[in-house]
mmCIF file of C-alpha atoms in Angstrom:
data_model
loop_
_atom_site.group_PDB
_atom_site.id
_atom_site.type_symbol
_atom_site.label_atom_id
_atom_site.label_comp_id
_atom_site.label_asym_id
_atom_site.label_seq_id
_atom_site.Cartn_x
_atom_site.Cartn_y
_atom_site.Cartn_z
ATOM 1 C CA MET A 257 -8.866 -6.621 36.011
ATOM 2 C CA SER A 258 -11.752 -7.488 33.700
ATOM 3 C CA GLY A 259 -11.583 -8.107 29.953
ATOM 4 C CA GLU A 260 -14.206 -7.627 27.293
ATOM 5 C CA GLU A 261 -13.758 -8.476 23.615
ATOM 6 C CA LEU A 262 -15.849 -6.938 20.857
ATOM 7 C CA GLY A 263 -15.498 -7.659 17.214
ATOM 8 C CA ASN A 264 -16.639 -8.838 13.835
ATOM 9 C CA SER A 265 -15.064 -11.181 11.333
ATOM 10 C CA ASN A 266 -12.282 -8.749 10.409
ATOM 11 C CA SER A 267 -11.315 -6.989 13.612
ATOM 12 C CA SER A 268 -11.546 -7.204 17.341
ATOM 13 C CA ILE A 269 -11.252 -4.750 20.174
ATOM 14 C CA THR A 270 -10.032 -5.882 23.541
ATOM 15 C CA GLN A 271 -10.746 -3.571 26.426
ATOM 16 C CA GLN A 272 -9.282 -4.041 29.870
ATOM 17 C CA SER A 273 -10.262 -2.001 32.883
ATOM 18 C CA THR A 274 -8.012 -1.768 35.871
ATOM 19 C CA ASN A 275 -8.896 -0.143 39.118
ATOM 20 C CA PRO A 276 -5.855 0.000 41.398
ATOM 21 C CA ASN A 277 -7.387 2.815 43.405
ATOM 22 C CA PRO A 278 -11.141 2.986 44.163
ATOM 23 C CA ASN A 279 -11.109 6.724 43.359
ATOM 24 C CA THR A 280 -9.563 6.377 39.880
ATOM 25 C CA THR A 281 -10.345 4.394 36.768
ATOM 26 C CA SER A 282 -7.870 3.233 34.145
ATOM 27 C CA VAL A 283 -8.880 1.722 30.822
ATOM 28 C CA GLU A 284 -6.535 0.090 28.315
ATOM 29 C CA ALA A 285 -7.783 -0.794 24.847
ATOM 30 C CA THR A 286 -6.144 -2.783 22.092
ATOM 31 C CA ILE A 287 -7.475 -2.903 18.557
ATOM 32 C CA GLN A 288 -6.455 -5.790 16.381
ATOM 33 C CA SER A 289 -7.410 -6.007 12.749
ATOM 34 C CA SER A 290 -6.836 -8.766 10.274
ATOM 35 C CA SER A 291 -8.129 -7.312 7.037
ATOM 36 C CA ALA A 292 -8.362 -9.614 4.078
ATOM 37 C CA VAL A 293 -7.705 -8.084 0.687
ATOM 38 C CA ASN A 294 -9.563 -9.346 -2.368
ATOM 39 C CA ALA A 295 -7.160 -11.114 -4.652
ATOM 40 C CA THR A 296 -6.790 -9.680 -8.127
ATOM 41 C CA LYS A 297 -4.715 -10.586 -11.120
ATOM 42 C CA SER A 298 -2.678 -7.411 -10.757
ATOM 43 C CA THR A 299 1.010 -7.948 -10.143
ATOM 44 C CA CYS A 300 0.988 -4.747 -8.087
ATOM 45 C CA ASN A 301 -1.632 -5.890 -5.587
ATOM 46 C CA THR A 302 0.366 -8.392 -3.594
ATOM 47 C CA THR A 303 -0.971 -7.507 -0.148
ATOM 48 C CA THR A 304 -1.182 -10.396 2.285
ATOM 49 C CA SER A 305 -1.947 -10.541 5.980
ATOM 50 C CA VAL A 306 1.563 -11.631 7.050
ATOM 51 C CA ASP A 307 3.428 -8.948 9.013
ATOM 52 C CA ASP A 308 6.697 -9.561 7.147
ATOM 53 C CA ASP A 309 4.999 -8.999 3.794
ATOM 54 C CA VAL A 310 3.387 -5.793 5.062
ATOM 55 C CA ASP A 311 6.787 -4.498 6.153
ATOM 56 C CA ARG A 312 8.308 -5.570 2.837
ATOM 57 C CA GLU A 313 5.640 -3.677 0.905
ATOM 58 C CA LYS A 314 6.883 -0.454 2.459
ATOM 59 C CA THR A 315 10.515 -0.948 1.434
ATOM 60 C CA LEU A 316 12.331 0.823 -1.342
ATOM 61 C CA GLU A 317 13.347 -2.539 -2.833
ATOM 62 C CA PHE A 318 9.680 -3.409 -3.268
ATOM 63 C CA ALA A 319 9.084 0.010 -4.847
ATOM 64 C CA ASP A 320 11.879 -0.741 -7.339
ATOM 65 C CA GLU A 321 10.265 -4.088 -8.177
ATOM 66 C CA LEU A 322 6.924 -2.364 -8.752
ATOM 67 C CA PHE A 323 8.630 0.210 -10.961
ATOM 68 C CA GLU A 324 10.164 -2.563 -13.065
ATOM 69 C CA ASP A 325 6.793 -4.344 -13.272
ATOM 70 C CA GLY A 326 5.223 -1.092 -14.456
ATOM 71 C CA LEU A 327 7.871 -0.654 -17.147
ATOM 72 C CA LYS A 328 7.291 -4.233 -18.283
ATOM 73 C CA SER A 329 3.537 -3.603 -18.427
ATOM 74 C CA VAL A 330 4.107 -0.572 -20.667
ATOM 75 C CA LEU A 331 6.876 -1.864 -22.909
ATOM 76 C CA VAL A 332 5.992 -5.529 -23.315
ATOM 77 C CA ASP A 333 2.288 -5.900 -22.560
ATOM 78 C CA ASN A 334 0.969 -2.428 -23.510
ATOM 79 C CA ASP A 335 -1.185 -2.693 -20.359
ATOM 80 C CA TYR A 336 -1.371 0.925 -19.246
ATOM 81 C CA ALA A 337 -3.907 0.315 -16.470
ATOM 82 C CA GLU A 338 -1.581 -2.218 -14.839
ATOM 83 C CA ALA A 339 1.368 0.109 -15.318
ATOM 84 C CA ALA A 340 -0.511 2.994 -13.700
ATOM 85 C CA ASP A 341 -1.282 0.785 -10.682
ATOM 86 C CA CYS A 342 2.371 -0.214 -10.326
ATOM 87 C CA PHE A 343 3.666 3.345 -10.657
ATOM 88 C CA SER A 344 1.049 4.590 -8.204
ATOM 89 C CA ARG A 345 2.199 2.106 -5.530
ATOM 90 C CA THR A 346 5.826 2.972 -6.318
ATOM 91 C CA LEU A 347 5.068 6.634 -5.726
ATOM 92 C CA GLU A 348 3.286 5.936 -2.437
ATOM 93 C CA ILE A 349 6.338 4.147 -1.092
ATOM 94 C CA ARG A 350 8.930 6.585 -2.414
ATOM 95 C CA VAL A 351 6.990 9.636 -1.199
ATOM 96 C CA ALA A 352 6.699 8.060 2.243
ATOM 97 C CA HIS A 353 10.472 7.545 2.332
ATOM 98 C CA TYR A 354 11.768 10.666 0.579
ATOM 99 C CA GLY A 355 8.961 13.242 0.461
ATOM 100 C CA GLU A 356 6.774 14.536 -2.374
ATOM 101 C CA LEU A 357 9.362 16.731 -4.065
ATOM 102 C CA ALA A 358 12.397 14.479 -3.765
ATOM 103 C CA ILE A 359 14.497 13.835 -6.849
ATOM 104 C CA GLU A 360 14.126 10.074 -6.221
ATOM 105 C CA CYS A 361 10.420 10.379 -7.103
ATOM 106 C CA VAL A 362 10.831 12.112 -10.472
ATOM 107 C CA SER A 363 10.992 9.015 -12.683
ATOM 108 C CA ALA A 364 7.993 7.452 -10.942
ATOM 109 C CA TYR A 365 5.948 10.659 -11.361
ATOM 110 C CA TYR A 366 6.883 10.794 -15.041
ATOM 111 C CA GLN A 367 6.079 7.142 -15.752
ATOM 112 C CA TYR A 368 2.833 7.330 -13.744
ATOM 113 C CA GLY A 369 1.669 10.402 -15.673
ATOM 114 C CA ARG A 370 2.681 8.795 -18.941
ATOM 115 C CA ALA A 371 0.770 5.599 -18.140
ATOM 116 C CA LEU A 372 -2.332 7.591 -17.178
ATOM 117 C CA LEU A 373 -2.124 9.598 -20.414
ATOM 118 C CA TYR A 374 -1.826 6.499 -22.594
ATOM 119 C CA LYS A 375 -4.564 4.788 -20.610
ATOM 120 C CA SER A 376 -6.942 7.694 -21.238
ATOM 121 C CA GLN A 377 -6.010 7.800 -24.928
ATOM 122 C CA GLU A 378 -6.769 4.079 -25.200
ATOM 123 C CA SER A 379 -10.321 4.591 -23.983
ATOM 124 C CA ASP A 380 -11.042 7.552 -26.329
ATOM 125 C CA PRO A 381 -12.766 6.548 -29.605
#
């Protein structure tokens, strides 16, 4: 068995070749990536490289937190861009869990559309 590792600063590919029989060739490859996300001030962009946080970011509880953050951005801060980001992430998670047309996604679709509308009206002179 021989091993070869290729990679750059963000990812690596490990390739292992095994040859149990001289007439056949078997190749196993593993791709590992550790992508770093640029930090922003957004409360919706909380991506980190820890596996537990990645799993958490796909949960419905996290989607509910994002939804609440989006409502706070609209009602308290009048920050429609931030709200649109939060509602967008909420929709991604809920659609992944329930499907595009599920009743559980209705409020997020509504709030997301509303935030986008107000955001576009803000930028119009």
